Coordinates of C-alpha atoms in Angstrom, one line a residue:
M114 CA -72.5 143.0 18.5
S115 CA -70.5 143.5 21.5
G116 CA -72.6 141.8 24.2
F117 CA -72.9 138.7 22.1
K118 CA -69.9 136.1 22.3
I119 CA -69.0 134.1 19.2
K120 CA -68.4 130.4 20.5
E121 CA -64.9 129.1 19.1
R122 CA -65.2 126.1 16.6
R123 CA -63.0 123.5 17.0
L124 CA -63.0 120.5 15.0
A125 CA -61.6 117.1 17.0
F126 CA -61.0 113.8 15.0
Q127 CA -63.2 110.8 16.5
R128 CA -62.0 107.4 16.7
V129 CA -63.4 104.8 14.4
K130 CA -64.4 102.2 17.2
K131 CA -65.3 99.5 14.1
S132 CA -62.2 97.5 13.9
A133 CA -61.2 97.1 10.1
L134 CA -59.7 93.7 8.4
H135 CA -56.5 94.1 6.5
C136 CA -54.8 91.8 4.0
C137 CA -51.4 90.7 5.2
V138 CA -50.2 89.8 1.7
P139 CA -46.8 92.0 0.8
F140 CA -47.9 95.1 -1.4
C141 CA -51.2 94.4 -1.1
S142 CA -53.2 97.2 0.9
N143 CA -57.5 95.8 0.6
S144 CA -58.9 96.8 3.7
S145 CA -62.8 96.3 4.5
R146 CA -63.2 99.7 6.1
Y147 CA -63.1 100.8 2.5
N148 CA -63.8 97.9 0.5
S149 CA -67.0 96.0 1.1
E150 CA -66.7 94.3 -2.1
I151 CA -63.8 91.9 -1.3
S152 CA -63.9 89.3 1.5
F153 CA -61.2 88.4 4.2
H154 CA -60.5 84.6 5.2
S155 CA -58.7 83.5 7.9
F156 CA -55.7 80.8 7.7
P157 CA -56.8 77.4 7.2
V158 CA -56.4 74.9 10.5
D159 CA -55.0 72.2 8.3
T160 CA -51.3 72.1 8.3
A161 CA -50.5 70.9 4.9
V162 CA -52.8 73.8 3.4
R163 CA -51.8 76.3 5.8
A164 CA -48.0 75.7 5.2
Q165 CA -49.1 75.9 1.4
W166 CA -50.4 79.7 2.2
L167 CA -47.1 80.8 4.2
I168 CA -45.3 79.5 1.1
N169 CA -47.6 81.8 -1.7
I170 CA -47.9 85.1 0.4
R171 CA -44.2 85.0 0.5
R172 CA -43.8 86.4 3.9
D173 CA -40.3 85.8 5.8
I174 CA -40.1 84.8 9.7
F175 CA -44.2 85.4 9.5
S176 CA -46.5 83.1 12.1
P177 CA -50.2 84.3 11.6
T178 CA -52.8 84.5 14.3
K179 CA -56.3 84.8 14.6
T180 CA -56.4 87.9 13.3
T181 CA -54.7 87.8 10.5
R182 CA -56.9 87.6 6.5
V183 CA -56.0 87.2 3.1
C184 CA -58.3 89.1 0.9
S185 CA -60.7 87.3 -1.8
R186 CA -58.5 89.2 -4.6
H187 CA -55.6 86.4 -4.3
F188 CA -58.4 83.3 -4.9
H189 CA -59.4 82.1 -8.2
P190 CA -63.4 82.5 -8.1
G191 CA -64.0 78.9 -8.4
D192 CA -62.7 78.5 -5.0
F193 CA -65.7 80.5 -3.2
V194 CA -68.7 79.2 -2.3
V195 CA -71.9 81.5 -1.5
T196 CA -74.0 80.0 1.4
A197 CA -77.9 80.8 2.2
A198 CA -77.5 83.5 4.2
G199 CA -75.3 85.1 1.3
L200 CA -71.9 84.8 3.0
R201 CA -68.7 83.9 1.2
R202 CA -66.7 80.9 2.2
L203 CA -63.7 78.9 0.9
Q204 CA -63.7 75.9 -0.6
K205 CA -61.7 73.4 1.4
G206 CA -58.1 73.3 0.3
A207 CA -58.4 76.1 -1.8
T208 CA -55.2 78.0 -1.6
P209 CA -54.1 82.1 -2.6
V210 CA -52.1 81.8 -6.1
L211 CA -52.7 85.7 -7.7
F212 CA -50.3 88.6 -6.3
S213 CA -49.0 91.4 -7.9
W214 CA -45.9 89.7 -8.7
N215 CA -47.3 87.5 -11.1
E216 CA -50.0 90.7 -12.2
Y217 CA -53.0 88.6 -10.5
T218 CA -53.1 85.9 -13.5
L219 CA -51.6 82.7 -14.1
P220 CA -49.5 81.4 -17.1
T221 CA -50.9 79.0 -19.3
L222 CA -49.4 75.5 -19.1
R223 CA -47.4 75.3 -21.9
P224 CA -48.6 72.5 -24.8
N225 CA -46.5 69.1 -24.7
V226 CA -44.4 68.3 -27.6
W227 CA -47.5 66.2 -29.2
E228 CA -49.7 69.3 -29.2
R229 CA -47.0 71.9 -30.6
K230 CA -46.0 70.0 -33.6
P231 CA -48.6 68.3 -35.9
R232 CA -48.0 64.7 -36.8
A233 CA -49.0 63.5 -39.9
E234 CA -51.1 60.3 -39.8
S235 CA -50.2 57.0 -39.7
P236 CA -50.9 54.6 -42.8
N237 CA -53.7 52.3 -42.3
V238 CA -51.8 48.5 -42.2
N239 CA -53.1 45.3 -41.6
L240 CA -50.8 44.1 -39.2
T241 CA -51.9 40.7 -39.5
P242 CA -49.6 37.6 -38.2
F243 CA -48.0 36.5 -41.4
L244 CA -46.8 39.6 -43.4
T245 CA -46.1 39.4 -46.5
A246 CA -43.0 41.0 -47.9
N247 CA -44.8 43.3 -50.0
S248 CA -46.7 44.3 -47.6
E249 CA -43.3 44.6 -45.6
S250 CA -41.4 46.9 -48.4
E251 CA -44.9 49.1 -48.6
M252 CA -44.6 50.0 -45.0
E253 CA -41.2 51.2 -45.4
T254 CA -41.5 53.2 -48.5
A255 CA -45.5 54.7 -47.2
A256 CA -43.2 55.6 -43.7
P257 CA -39.7 56.0 -44.4
D258 CA -37.8 57.3 -41.2
H259 CA -35.0 59.4 -42.9
D260 CA -35.2 61.1 -46.2
H261 CA -31.4 62.3 -46.5
C262 CA -28.3 60.8 -46.8
V263 CA -24.5 61.5 -45.8
T264 CA -22.4 62.2 -48.7
P265 CA -18.3 62.1 -48.3
A266 CA -18.1 65.8 -48.5
M267 CA -20.8 66.4 -45.6
A268 CA -19.0 63.9 -43.9
N269 CA -15.5 65.9 -44.6
E270 CA -17.4 69.0 -43.2
M271 CA -18.6 67.6 -40.4
A272 CA -15.4 66.6 -39.4
N273 CA -13.3 69.8 -40.0
E274 CA -15.9 71.4 -37.8
N275 CA -15.5 69.2 -34.8
E276 CA -11.9 69.4 -35.3
A277 CA -12.4 73.1 -34.8
L278 CA -14.7 73.1 -31.9
H279 CA -12.3 71.0 -30.5
R280 CA -9.6 73.9 -30.4
K281 CA -11.6 76.2 -29.7
I282 CA -12.4 74.3 -26.1
R283 CA -8.7 73.7 -25.7
Y284 CA -8.3 77.6 -26.3
L285 CA -11.1 78.3 -23.7
Q286 CA -9.6 75.9 -21.1
H287 CA -6.3 77.2 -21.6
Q288 CA -7.7 80.9 -21.1
L289 CA -9.9 79.7 -18.3
E290 CA -6.6 78.1 -16.3
V291 CA -4.5 81.7 -16.8
L292 CA -7.7 83.5 -15.5
Q293 CA -7.3 80.9 -12.4
L294 CA -3.5 81.5 -11.9
R295 CA -3.8 85.0 -12.0
T296 CA -6.9 85.4 -9.6
R297 CA -5.7 82.4 -7.2
F298 CA -3.4 84.0 -4.6
G299 CA 0.2 82.2 -4.9
I300 CA 4.3 82.7 -5.9
Q301 CA 3.0 83.2 -9.5
R302 CA 0.9 86.3 -8.8
F303 CA 4.1 88.1 -7.5
A304 CA 6.7 86.7 -10.2
G305 CA 6.8 90.2 -11.6
S306 CA 6.6 92.2 -8.6
D307 CA 9.8 92.2 -6.1
E308 CA 8.2 94.8 -4.0
H309 CA 5.6 92.5 -3.1
I310 CA 8.1 89.5 -2.6
R311 CA 10.0 91.7 0.0
F312 CA 6.6 92.7 1.7
Y313 CA 5.5 89.3 1.9
T314 CA 9.0 87.2 2.4
R315 CA 11.5 89.3 2.9
F316 CA 13.8 88.0 0.3
A317 CA 15.2 91.0 -1.6
S318 CA 13.9 89.5 -5.0
Y319 CA 11.4 87.1 -6.8
K320 CA 14.6 85.8 -8.0
H321 CA 16.3 85.4 -4.8
F322 CA 13.3 83.7 -3.7
Q323 CA 13.5 80.9 -6.5
A324 CA 17.2 80.4 -5.5
F325 CA 16.2 79.9 -1.7
W326 CA 13.3 77.6 -3.1
K327 CA 15.6 75.5 -5.3
L328 CA 18.2 75.2 -2.4
V329 CA 15.2 73.3 -0.1
E330 CA 13.0 71.9 -2.9
P331 CA 14.8 69.0 -3.1
A332 CA 13.8 68.0 0.7
V333 CA 10.5 68.5 0.8
N334 CA 9.7 65.0 -0.8
T335 CA 12.2 62.9 1.0
K336 CA 12.7 64.7 3.8
M337 CA 9.6 66.8 5.0
V338 CA 7.3 65.5 8.3
R339 CA 3.8 65.7 7.4
I340 CA 2.4 67.2 10.5
S341 CA -1.2 65.2 11.0
N342 CA -2.4 67.1 13.7
A343 CA -1.5 71.5 14.1
K344 CA -1.2 70.4 18.1
A345 CA 1.4 68.0 17.5
A346 CA 5.1 69.2 18.6
S347 CA 7.2 66.5 17.7
A348 CA 8.0 64.2 14.5
S349 CA 6.6 60.9 17.0
S350 CA 3.0 62.0 16.1
S351 CA 3.6 62.7 12.6
E352 CA 3.8 60.8 9.4
F353 CA 6.0 61.3 5.7
S354 CA 3.4 61.5 3.4
Q355 CA 3.1 63.9 0.1
P356 CA 1.0 67.1 0.7
T357 CA -2.7 66.4 1.4
T358 CA -3.5 70.0 0.2
K359 CA -4.6 71.4 -2.7
L360 CA -1.4 74.1 -2.6
Q361 CA 1.6 73.6 -4.3
P362 CA 5.1 72.9 -2.1
I363 CA 6.3 76.4 -3.0
D364 CA 2.7 78.1 -2.2
E365 CA 2.7 76.2 1.2
L366 CA 5.9 77.7 1.5
L367 CA 4.9 81.5 0.7
L368 CA 1.9 81.1 3.2
F369 CA 4.2 80.2 6.4
L370 CA 6.7 83.1 5.2
M371 CA 3.5 85.4 4.9
H372 CA 2.3 84.4 8.9
L373 CA 5.9 84.8 10.0
S374 CA 7.0 88.1 8.0
V375 CA 3.6 89.8 7.9
G376 CA 2.1 88.0 11.1
L377 CA -1.4 87.7 8.6
P378 CA -3.5 85.5 11.6
L379 CA -4.7 81.7 10.1
R380 CA -8.0 83.2 9.7
D381 CA -6.6 85.5 6.8
L382 CA -4.1 83.3 5.2
A383 CA -7.1 80.6 5.4
E384 CA -9.0 83.3 3.4
R385 CA -6.5 84.5 0.7
F386 CA -5.6 80.6 -0.4
D387 CA -9.0 79.3 -0.1
I388 CA -8.4 76.8 2.5
N389 CA -9.4 75.6 6.1
R390 CA -8.0 77.3 9.0
T391 CA -6.9 74.2 10.7
T392 CA -5.1 73.2 7.0
A393 CA -3.1 76.5 7.3
S394 CA -2.0 75.7 10.7
R395 CA -0.7 72.2 10.1
I396 CA 1.3 73.6 7.0
I397 CA 2.8 76.0 9.3
A398 CA 3.5 73.7 11.9
T399 CA 4.8 71.6 9.1
W400 CA 7.1 74.2 7.6
T401 CA 8.4 75.1 11.0
H402 CA 9.8 72.0 12.0
F403 CA 11.1 70.8 8.6
L404 CA 13.2 74.5 7.8
Y405 CA 14.0 74.2 11.8
Q406 CA 15.2 70.5 11.0
L407 CA 16.6 71.4 7.3
L408 CA 18.3 74.7 7.9
G409 CA 19.5 74.2 11.2
S410 CA 21.2 71.1 10.4
Q411 CA 23.6 73.0 8.1
R412 CA 26.4 74.5 9.3
L413 CA 26.0 77.7 11.2
W414 CA 29.0 77.8 12.9
I415 CA 32.0 79.2 10.8
P416 CA 35.8 77.4 11.2
R417 CA 38.1 80.3 12.3
E418 CA 40.1 80.2 9.6
T419 CA 37.0 81.2 7.5
V420 CA 36.0 83.9 9.5
R421 CA 39.2 85.0 9.6
A422 CA 39.1 84.9 5.9
Q423 CA 36.4 86.7 5.6
L424 CA 37.1 89.4 8.1
P425 CA 36.0 93.1 7.4
P426 CA 38.5 95.9 7.4
E427 CA 36.9 97.3 10.3
F428 CA 37.8 94.3 12.8
S429 CA 41.7 94.8 11.8
A430 CA 41.8 96.5 14.9
F431 CA 40.5 92.8 16.5
P432 CA 41.7 90.1 14.3
D433 CA 41.1 87.0 16.3
T434 CA 37.2 87.8 16.6
Q435 CA 35.1 85.1 16.2
V436 CA 31.6 85.9 16.8
V437 CA 29.5 89.3 18.2
L438 CA 27.5 88.1 20.8
D439 CA 23.8 89.9 21.9
C440 CA 21.1 88.9 23.5
T441 CA 17.3 89.7 22.3
E442 CA 13.5 89.6 24.0
I443 CA 10.6 89.0 22.7
F444 CA 7.1 89.6 24.2
C445 CA 5.0 87.0 25.6
Q446 CA 1.5 86.8 27.0
T447 CA 1.8 87.2 30.5
P448 CA 1.0 83.7 32.9
S449 CA -1.6 83.7 35.3
S450 CA 0.4 82.2 37.4
L451 CA 2.4 84.3 39.7
L452 CA 5.7 82.2 40.2
L453 CA 5.5 82.0 36.0
Q454 CA 5.1 85.7 36.2
S455 CA 8.3 86.0 38.2
E456 CA 10.4 83.9 36.0
V457 CA 9.4 85.6 32.7
F458 CA 8.9 89.1 34.1
S459 CA 12.0 90.9 32.4
T460 CA 13.2 94.0 34.6
Y461 CA 14.2 95.4 31.5
K462 CA 11.3 95.4 29.3
S463 CA 9.0 95.7 32.2
H464 CA 7.3 93.4 30.7
A465 CA 7.0 89.3 30.3
T466 CA 9.3 88.5 27.7
F467 CA 11.6 85.5 26.1
K468 CA 15.2 85.7 25.7
A469 CA 17.6 84.5 23.5
M470 CA 21.4 85.2 22.7
I471 CA 22.4 85.2 18.9
G472 CA 26.0 85.5 17.7
M473 CA 27.1 86.8 14.4
A474 CA 30.2 86.8 12.8
P475 CA 32.4 89.7 12.4
H476 CA 31.2 89.7 8.5
G477 CA 27.5 89.6 9.2
A478 CA 26.4 86.2 9.1
I479 CA 24.3 84.9 11.9
T480 CA 26.4 82.0 13.1
F481 CA 25.1 81.1 16.5
V482 CA 21.3 81.1 17.8
S483 CA 20.4 79.8 21.6
G484 CA 17.1 78.7 22.7
L485 CA 14.3 80.7 24.3
Y486 CA 14.9 81.1 28.0
A487 CA 12.9 83.3 30.6
G488 CA 12.9 87.1 30.6
S489 CA 14.2 87.3 33.9
M490 CA 17.5 85.5 33.1
S491 CA 20.9 87.0 33.3
D492 CA 22.7 87.3 30.1
R493 CA 25.6 85.4 32.1
E494 CA 23.4 82.6 32.9
I495 CA 22.1 82.2 29.3
F496 CA 25.6 82.4 28.1
K497 CA 26.4 79.4 30.4
L498 CA 23.2 77.4 29.4
S499 CA 23.0 77.6 25.5
G500 CA 26.7 75.5 25.2
I501 CA 28.8 78.1 23.0
A502 CA 31.5 77.6 25.2
N503 CA 31.7 74.3 23.9
L504 CA 32.6 76.0 20.4
L505 CA 35.4 78.4 21.4
T506 CA 38.9 77.8 21.5
P507 CA 41.7 79.6 23.5
D508 CA 42.9 81.3 19.8
M509 CA 39.3 82.6 19.4
A510 CA 37.6 86.0 21.1
I511 CA 34.1 87.5 21.3
M512 CA 33.0 90.8 21.5
V513 CA 29.9 91.5 23.9
D514 CA 28.3 94.3 25.5
K515 CA 28.8 95.6 29.4
G516 CA 26.3 93.0 30.7
F517 CA 28.3 90.0 29.9
L518 CA 30.4 89.9 33.3
V519 CA 31.8 86.0 31.0
D520 CA 35.4 86.6 31.6
N521 CA 35.7 83.3 33.6
L522 CA 33.2 81.3 31.8
A523 CA 34.5 81.6 28.0
P524 CA 37.5 79.9 27.0
C525 CA 38.8 82.7 25.0
K526 CA 39.3 86.3 24.9
V527 CA 36.6 88.7 25.8
Y528 CA 36.2 92.4 23.9
R529 CA 33.8 94.1 26.1
P530 CA 33.8 97.6 26.9
A531 CA 35.5 98.9 30.0
F532 CA 33.3 99.8 33.1
L533 CA 33.7 103.1 34.6
S534 CA 33.7 102.7 38.5
R535 CA 33.2 105.9 40.9
N536 CA 36.6 106.7 42.0
T537 CA 38.6 105.9 38.9
Q538 CA 38.7 107.2 35.5
M539 CA 38.9 105.9 32.3
S540 CA 42.6 106.0 30.3
R541 CA 42.9 106.9 26.8
E542 CA 43.4 103.7 25.9
D543 CA 40.5 102.4 27.4
V544 CA 38.2 105.2 25.4
M545 CA 39.2 104.4 22.6
Q546 CA 38.6 100.6 22.6
T547 CA 35.4 101.2 24.0
Q548 CA 34.2 103.6 21.5
S549 CA 35.7 100.7 18.8
I550 CA 33.6 98.0 20.5
A551 CA 30.8 100.3 20.5
R552 CA 31.0 101.0 16.4
L553 CA 31.6 97.5 15.7
R554 CA 28.5 95.8 18.2
V555 CA 26.1 98.3 16.7
H556 CA 26.4 95.5 13.4
V557 CA 24.7 92.7 16.0
E558 CA 22.2 95.2 17.3
R559 CA 21.4 95.5 13.0
C560 CA 21.6 91.8 12.3
I561 CA 18.9 91.6 15.5
R562 CA 16.4 94.0 14.0
R563 CA 16.6 91.6 10.4
V564 CA 15.4 89.1 12.5
K565 CA 12.6 91.2 14.7
E566 CA 11.5 93.0 11.5
N567 CA 9.1 89.8 11.1
K568 CA 5.7 91.1 12.2
L569 CA 4.9 87.8 14.2
F570 CA 7.0 89.2 16.8
D571 CA 5.7 92.4 17.0
K572 CA 3.0 91.5 19.2
E573 CA 2.6 88.9 22.2
I574 CA 3.7 85.7 21.7
P575 CA 0.2 83.7 23.0
L576 CA 1.2 80.9 25.4
S577 CA -0.5 78.1 23.6
V578 CA 2.1 78.2 21.2
C579 CA 5.1 78.2 23.6
G580 CA 5.8 74.7 22.4
S581 CA 6.7 75.6 18.8
I582 CA 7.8 79.6 19.3
E583 CA 11.5 78.3 19.8
E584 CA 11.7 76.4 16.5
L585 CA 9.8 79.5 14.7
F586 CA 12.1 82.0 16.1
N587 CA 15.2 79.9 15.5
V588 CA 14.1 79.7 11.4
A589 CA 13.7 83.1 11.7
C590 CA 17.0 83.6 12.6
F591 CA 18.5 81.2 9.5
L592 CA 16.3 83.0 6.8
V593 CA 18.4 86.1 7.7
N594 CA 21.6 84.3 6.3
Y595 CA 18.9 83.7 3.2
Q596 CA 16.8 86.9 2.6
Y597 CA 19.4 90.1 3.1
G598 CA 22.7 90.8 1.7
P599 CA 25.5 92.5 3.8
L600 CA 24.9 94.5 7.1
V601 CA 27.4 96.8 4.7
K602 CA 27.6 97.3 1.2
A603 CA 31.4 97.8 1.7
W604 CA 31.8 94.1 2.6
A605 CA 29.9 92.5 -0.3
T606 CA 33.0 92.5 -2.3
Q607 CA 34.6 90.3 0.7
Q608 CA 32.0 87.5 0.4

């Protein structure tokens, strides 16, 4: 045995050279390799019949080729013709109709009404041109149309049923309206949630929101300028008209406040309120212009006597203070022009910004808002251009930060922390006054923080909306006087 070598047996799979035909119908696994009883047929050349084949086999995004086949199992037996050579051919116009989803059978046609219901035989009536009265009466009695009549009791019962159905319909309609009101995104959806009102509108509660709405509602239908184009920036391109959207005016106000307070984009607002994005843009532009004109026309600047009557005890050392001033900045998109970049670039923020000056009365109300200026502009220049100097009188005083070098511009007294030069030392009085001014000036910074809590100002302002951002920023400042309470709880009794 050792002299013989046993040859190792190895098994190898051989390829079948003969190609097989397969059926292209979904869920059909028929193949010509394993079934010689089934014939396979290519798609017809006729365009209409070919399209019907594609519809019947239910293949999405499918384009048959020369080798694409459909097996004979999907055709009626009568669709085939056997040639003299014994080959099975399809008749012209035959289409596949038998599939696994209809269990390879077709439902029987439903008989029509005449076949389903047996009919009484019609009586033989002599239809002569001249019928006698007796024959007419015989026809009427032979095949009467109805064999019943409506009694008064039946009529009353039907009326009661009809009334009950009407009541049920009214009830279901009311339930449908309540359901739609609950599912629709609007102010009524948040009527019982002050937390949602504070989040979406910055108003303290639903009651405060309704109080503000009662103030602006009379002017909505009389003074509101409907922006017919969201890109229009002035009233000349607008028209006085009633609301053209399906939203109620109070829901339009909610939409505007959500855009300002939460910073929701137009796409999100359009999805929530089930409107078009263009419509949402027009609503925002309309309410921005409307509130800017309405709230800005109110008296922001408070007379000196009223300010002193509402003066908090903390300002007793500075009783003639009329307004506390400070500047704030919001980020904007960096322009492509180098010249514009140098104008809007702020060295304080190291970014392109818009800059505005805000004035607060000692008791916490915003009484002055300037326009938006380039971020590179100094506080002194903004004070000069804002026009606040025209509102001040010699018997007033303003309280500013160290950067406001406006002593020669303001026609009144200026309370400002003292500067510490290199070779001098502040006196005890200067130190005490600086600390007092710093403690009081922090209130205007808290007031500005309320304005900038609106999430719209957290991101860069696109240059495409620079035409309306000034009005929008002013409206945000105006709304602070309505949305929040006093800056200090102890001042609440002073109002």
